[in-house]
N, CA and C atoms as an extended XYZ file, in Angstrom:
267
Properties=species:S:1:pos:R:3:atomname:S:1:resname:S:1:resid:I:1 pbc="F F F"
N         0.866       -1.224        0.059 N   MET     1
C        -0.016        0.036       -0.050 CA  MET     1
C         1.006        1.322       -0.102 C   MET     1
N         1.814        1.264        0.626 N   TRP     2
C         2.665        2.477        0.816 CA  TRP     2
C         3.704        2.871       -0.838 C   TRP     2
N         3.641        1.662       -1.585 N   TRP     3
C         4.041        1.808       -2.375 CA  TRP     3
C         3.383        2.401       -3.501 C   TRP     3
N         1.877        1.826       -3.558 N   LEU     4
C         0.932        2.137       -4.309 CA  LEU     4
C         0.126        3.480       -4.090 C   LEU     4
N        -0.012        4.191       -3.025 N   ILE     5
C        -0.433        5.453       -2.408 CA  ILE     5
C         0.123        6.743       -3.387 C   ILE     5
N         1.421        6.922       -2.979 N   PRO     6
C         2.081        8.057       -4.056 CA  PRO     6
C         1.957        7.807       -5.628 C   PRO     6
N         1.758        6.857       -5.888 N   ARG     7
C         1.420        6.840       -7.436 CA  ARG     7
C         0.209        7.096       -7.884 C   ARG     7
N        -0.668        7.109       -6.904 N   MET     8
C        -2.355        7.026       -7.126 CA  MET     8
C        -2.325        8.464       -6.838 C   MET     8
N        -1.692        9.293       -6.051 N   GLN     9
C        -1.842       10.762       -5.610 CA  GLN     9
C        -2.377       11.659       -6.548 C   GLN     9
N        -1.521       11.481       -7.805 N   GLY    10
C        -1.946       12.563       -8.876 CA  GLY    10
C        -2.669       12.404       -9.810 C   GLY    10
N        -3.545       11.174       -9.902 N   LEU    11
C        -4.656       10.739      -10.516 CA  LEU    11
C        -5.976       11.467      -10.513 C   LEU    11
N        -6.533       12.167      -11.504 N   ALA    12
C        -7.865       12.720      -11.101 CA  ALA    12
C        -9.004       11.894      -11.232 C   ALA    12
N        -9.002       10.923      -11.641 N   GLU    13
C       -10.114        9.801      -11.516 CA  GLU    13
C       -10.514        9.365      -10.191 C   GLU    13
N       -11.699        8.956       -9.953 N   THR    14
C       -11.744        8.423       -8.616 CA  THR    14
C       -10.979        7.074       -8.307 C   THR    14
N       -10.491        7.205       -7.428 N   ARG    15
C        -9.404        5.947       -6.928 CA  ARG    15
C       -10.054        5.105       -5.976 C   ARG    15
N       -10.136        3.772       -6.308 N   ILE    16
C       -10.575        2.710       -5.588 CA  ILE    16
C        -9.293        1.757       -5.741 C   ILE    16
N        -9.085        1.277       -4.655 N   VAL    17
C        -7.915        0.111       -4.520 CA  VAL    17
C        -8.689       -0.980       -3.755 C   VAL    17
N        -8.604       -2.125       -4.398 N   VAL    18
C        -9.030       -3.762       -3.681 CA  VAL    18
C        -8.132       -4.332       -3.360 C   VAL    18
N        -8.151       -4.378       -2.123 N   ILE    19
C        -7.039       -5.245       -1.486 CA  ILE    19
C        -7.521       -6.921       -1.415 C   ILE    19
N        -6.808       -7.847       -1.740 N   ILE    20
C        -7.274       -9.112       -1.666 CA  ILE    20
C        -6.189       -9.810       -0.853 C   ILE    20
N        -6.731      -10.616        0.477 N   THR    21
C        -6.083      -11.138        1.089 CA  THR    21
C        -6.326      -12.279        1.688 C   THR    21
N        -5.420      -13.328        2.191 N   ASP    22
C        -5.836      -14.805        2.772 CA  ASP    22
C        -5.257      -15.019        4.259 C   ASP    22
N        -4.896      -13.671        5.071 N   GLY    23
C        -4.517      -13.495        5.994 CA  GLY    23
C        -4.661      -12.224        6.979 C   GLY    23
N        -3.992      -12.080        8.287 N   SER    24
C        -3.862      -10.920        8.865 CA  SER    24
C        -2.690      -10.304        8.445 C   SER    24
N        -2.497       -8.760        8.730 N   PRO    25
C        -1.384       -8.305        8.291 CA  PRO    25
C        -0.423       -8.422        9.614 C   PRO    25
N         1.045       -8.520        9.389 N   ASP    26
C         1.847       -8.835       10.099 CA  ASP    26
C         2.029       -7.590       10.990 C   ASP    26
N         1.597       -6.040       10.583 N   ASN    27
C         1.692       -5.584       11.296 CA  ASN    27
C         0.509       -4.167       11.329 C   ASN    27
N        -0.530       -4.697       11.958 N   PRO    28
C        -1.924       -4.186       11.820 CA  PRO    28
C        -1.733       -2.698       11.813 C   PRO    28
N        -1.085       -2.202       12.881 N   ASN    29
C        -0.626       -0.473       12.907 CA  ASN    29
C        -0.719        0.288       11.680 C   ASN    29
N         0.479       -0.412       11.121 N   MET    30
C         1.185        0.133        9.929 CA  MET    30
C         0.037        0.116        8.712 C   MET    30
N        -0.843       -1.062        8.507 N   VAL    31
C        -1.686       -0.955        7.659 CA  VAL    31
C        -2.873        0.183        7.794 C   VAL    31
N        -3.240        0.268        9.430 N   ARG    32
C        -4.081        1.565        9.574 CA  ARG    32
C        -3.459        2.847        9.159 C   ARG    32
N        -2.317        2.902        9.753 N   ARG    33
C        -1.688        4.272        9.066 CA  ARG    33
C        -1.704        4.561        7.232 C   ARG    33
N        -1.454        3.474        6.642 N   ALA    34
C        -1.538        3.730        5.449 CA  ALA    34
C        -2.854        3.816        4.861 C   ALA    34
N        -3.852        3.082        5.347 N   LEU    35
C        -5.462        3.353        5.037 CA  LEU    35
C        -5.636        4.676        5.461 C   LEU    35
N        -5.157        5.108        6.555 N   ALA    36
C        -5.704        6.690        6.688 CA  ALA    36
C        -4.852        7.741        5.855 C   ALA    36
N        -3.579        7.168        5.489 N   ALA    37
C        -3.014        8.524        4.737 CA  ALA    37
C        -3.606        8.111        3.536 C   ALA    37
N        -3.848        7.236        2.713 N   GLY    38
C        -4.481        7.253        1.323 CA  GLY    38
C        -5.748        7.541        1.350 C   GLY    38
N        -6.601        7.554        2.407 N   ARG    39
C        -8.176        8.194        2.672 CA  ARG    39
C        -7.885        9.696        2.771 C   ARG    39
N        -6.597       10.143        3.406 N   ALA    40
C        -6.630       11.449        3.320 CA  ALA    40
C        -6.366       12.227        2.106 C   ALA    40
N        -5.937       11.321        1.084 N   LEU    41
C        -5.632       11.906       -0.605 CA  LEU    41
C        -6.826       11.358       -1.148 C   LEU    41
N        -7.981       10.786       -0.803 N   GLY    42
C        -8.998       10.543       -1.399 CA  GLY    42
C        -9.275        9.277       -1.959 C   GLY    42
N        -8.126        8.117       -1.574 N   ILE    43
C        -8.250        7.325       -2.117 CA  ILE    43
C        -9.139        6.224       -1.495 C   ILE    43
N       -10.070        5.276       -1.997 N   GLU    44
C       -11.124        4.717       -1.385 CA  GLU    44
C       -10.467        3.076       -1.444 C   GLU    44
N       -10.707        2.354       -0.289 N   PHE    45
C       -10.086        1.177       -0.134 CA  PHE    45
C       -11.151        0.010        0.164 C   PHE    45
N       -10.969       -0.939       -0.476 N   ILE    46
C       -12.134       -1.939       -0.513 CA  ILE    46
C       -11.228       -3.277       -0.070 C   ILE    46
N       -11.674       -3.998        0.714 N   GLY    47
C       -11.146       -5.239        1.341 CA  GLY    47
C       -11.815       -6.352        1.047 C   GLY    47
N       -11.121       -7.450        0.520 N   LEU    48
C       -11.881       -9.005        0.277 CA  LEU    48
C       -10.819       -9.769        1.090 C   LEU    48
N       -11.352      -10.767        2.145 N   GLY    49
C       -10.423      -11.288        2.534 CA  GLY    49
C       -10.948      -12.941        2.185 C   GLY    49
N       -10.032      -13.823        1.917 N   ILE    50
C       -10.287      -15.088        1.661 CA  ILE    50
C       -10.213      -16.290        2.523 C   ILE    50
N       -11.305      -16.515        2.787 N   ALA    51
C       -11.557      -17.452        4.174 CA  ALA    51
C       -11.064      -16.905        5.451 C   ALA    51
N       -11.020      -15.786        5.627 N   THR    52
C       -10.771      -15.280        7.016 CA  THR    52
C       -11.203      -13.674        7.037 C   THR    52
N       -11.872      -13.550        8.091 N   PRO    53
C       -12.696      -12.230        8.282 CA  PRO    53
C       -11.442      -10.981        8.799 C   PRO    53
N       -10.298      -11.482        9.001 N   ALA    54
C        -9.302      -10.365        9.602 CA  ALA    54
C        -9.202       -9.031        8.911 C   ALA    54
N        -9.456       -8.959        7.630 N   ILE    55
C        -9.560       -7.615        6.900 CA  ILE    55
C       -10.835       -6.737        7.393 C   ILE    55
N       -11.897       -7.484        7.720 N   THR    56
C       -12.972       -6.581        8.046 CA  THR    56
C       -12.840       -6.081        9.363 C   THR    56
N       -12.089       -6.196       10.031 N   GLU    57
C       -11.362       -5.343       11.509 CA  GLU    57
C       -10.701       -4.474       11.377 C   GLU    57
N        -9.946       -4.246       10.154 N   LEU    58
C        -9.113       -2.983        9.853 CA  LEU    58
C        -9.915       -2.087        8.918 C   LEU    58
N       -10.718       -2.920        8.117 N   MET    59
C       -11.459       -2.086        7.032 CA  MET    59
C       -13.501       -2.326        7.246 C   MET    59
N       -13.834       -1.989        8.448 N   PRO    60
C       -15.465       -2.231        8.702 CA  PRO    60
C       -16.147       -1.526        7.587 C   PRO    60
N       -17.142       -2.078        7.177 N   GLY    61
C       -17.824       -1.248        6.330 CA  GLY    61
C       -17.524       -1.231        4.757 C   GLY    61
N       -16.244       -1.347        4.683 N   THR    62
C       -15.507       -1.441        3.270 CA  THR    62
C       -15.072       -2.745        2.705 C   THR    62
N       -15.502       -3.940        3.658 N   SER    63
C       -14.675       -5.173        3.317 CA  SER    63
C       -15.803       -6.067        3.421 C   SER    63
N       -15.356       -7.436        2.714 N   GLY    64
C       -16.319       -8.595        3.113 CA  GLY    64
C       -15.333       -9.862        3.000 C   GLY    64
N       -15.949      -10.819        3.337 N   THR    65
C       -15.068      -12.039        3.251 CA  THR    65
C       -15.526      -13.249        2.349 C   THR    65
N       -14.967      -13.655        1.669 N   ILE    66
C       -15.319      -14.860        0.597 CA  ILE    66
C       -14.850      -16.412        1.018 C   ILE    66
N       -15.832      -16.890        1.162 N   ASP    67
C       -15.811      -18.329        1.708 CA  ASP    67
C       -15.582      -19.222        0.704 C   ASP    67
N       -16.287      -18.791       -0.622 N   ARG    68
C       -16.442      -19.982       -1.812 CA  ARG    68
C       -16.109      -19.236       -2.968 C   ARG    68
N       -15.782      -19.588       -3.791 N   LEU    69
C       -15.462      -18.817       -5.151 CA  LEU    69
C       -16.617      -18.280       -5.746 C   LEU    69
N       -17.827      -18.757       -5.578 N   SER    70
C       -19.139      -18.085       -6.058 CA  SER    70
C       -19.441      -16.997       -5.376 C   SER    70
N       -18.827      -16.832       -4.071 N   ASP    71
C       -19.115      -15.625       -3.047 CA  ASP    71
C       -18.408      -14.309       -3.835 C   ASP    71
N       -17.426      -14.693       -4.540 N   LEU    72
C       -16.404      -13.553       -5.014 CA  LEU    72
C       -16.957      -12.400       -5.777 C   LEU    72
N       -17.848      -12.600       -6.938 N   MET    73
C       -18.329      -11.308       -7.526 CA  MET    73
C       -19.407      -11.049       -6.880 C   MET    73
N       -20.566      -11.545       -5.975 N   PRO    74
C       -21.207      -10.821       -5.374 CA  PRO    74
C       -20.855       -9.845       -4.214 C   PRO    74
N       -19.909      -10.427       -3.711 N   ILE    75
C       -19.224       -9.729       -2.590 CA  ILE    75
C       -18.643       -8.237       -2.941 C   ILE    75
N       -17.371       -8.731       -4.058 N   LEU    76
C       -17.028       -7.654       -4.645 CA  LEU    76
C       -18.009       -6.410       -5.283 C   LEU    76
N       -19.037       -6.830       -5.755 N   ILE    77
C       -19.865       -6.031       -6.577 CA  ILE    77
C       -20.431       -5.223       -5.167 C   ILE    77
N       -20.992       -5.660       -4.432 N   GLU    78
C       -21.676       -5.235       -2.909 CA  GLU    78
C       -20.833       -4.063       -2.392 C   GLU    78
N       -19.440       -4.634       -2.196 N   THR    79
C       -18.285       -3.687       -1.546 CA  THR    79
C       -18.284       -2.268       -2.397 C   THR    79
N       -17.867       -2.624       -4.024 N   VAL    80
C       -17.678       -1.404       -4.548 CA  VAL    80
C       -18.630       -0.823       -4.670 C   VAL    80
N       -20.062       -1.386       -4.724 N   GLN    81
C       -21.289       -0.197       -4.622 CA  GLN    81
C       -21.314        0.727       -3.437 C   GLN    81
N       -20.878       -0.040       -2.658 N   ARG    82
C       -21.227        0.656       -1.207 CA  ARG    82
C       -20.304        1.776       -1.308 C   ARG    82
N       -18.741        1.562       -1.890 N   ALA    83
C       -18.008        2.737       -1.839 CA  ALA    83
C       -17.965        3.670       -2.634 C   ALA    83
N       -18.721        3.305       -3.818 N   VAL    84
C       -19.090        4.543       -4.509 CA  VAL    84
C       -20.314        5.079       -4.404 C   VAL    84
N       -21.375        4.767       -3.836 N   LEU    85
C       -22.449        5.221       -3.249 CA  LEU    85
C       -22.069        6.173       -2.282 C   LEU    85
N       -21.003        5.904       -1.200 N   ARG    86
C       -20.741        6.565       -0.012 CA  ARG    86
C       -19.873        7.862       -0.813 C   ARG    86
N       -19.152        7.632       -1.634 N   LYS    87
C       -18.419        8.566       -2.164 CA  LYS    87
C       -19.354        9.679       -2.795 C   LYS    87
N       -20.227        9.330       -3.471 N   ASN    88
C       -21.016       10.241       -4.257 CA  ASN    88
C       -22.254       10.971       -3.437 C   ASN    88
N       -22.144       10.790       -2.132 N   LYS    89
C       -23.055       11.328       -1.139 CA  LYS    89
C       -22.740       12.909       -1.032 C   LYS    89
């Protein structure tokens, strides 16, 4: 995330980053700092946890958990939709 944030800073388009993970971060506080820094620059983050709800603790309201492959598209669409609707309010 720290590599990506500066590269997205100058973009004029709506910036949405999808983070897909299968575990917990080694340093949750660093992830929280990166999320806060990106959000301050107008970047929206969406998280998808594969068979683990750990990301929902770091990104409540903008993340979901995928337990089966068939869950991927419905959960991705739902979380993107929430992010876009929230951003357009």
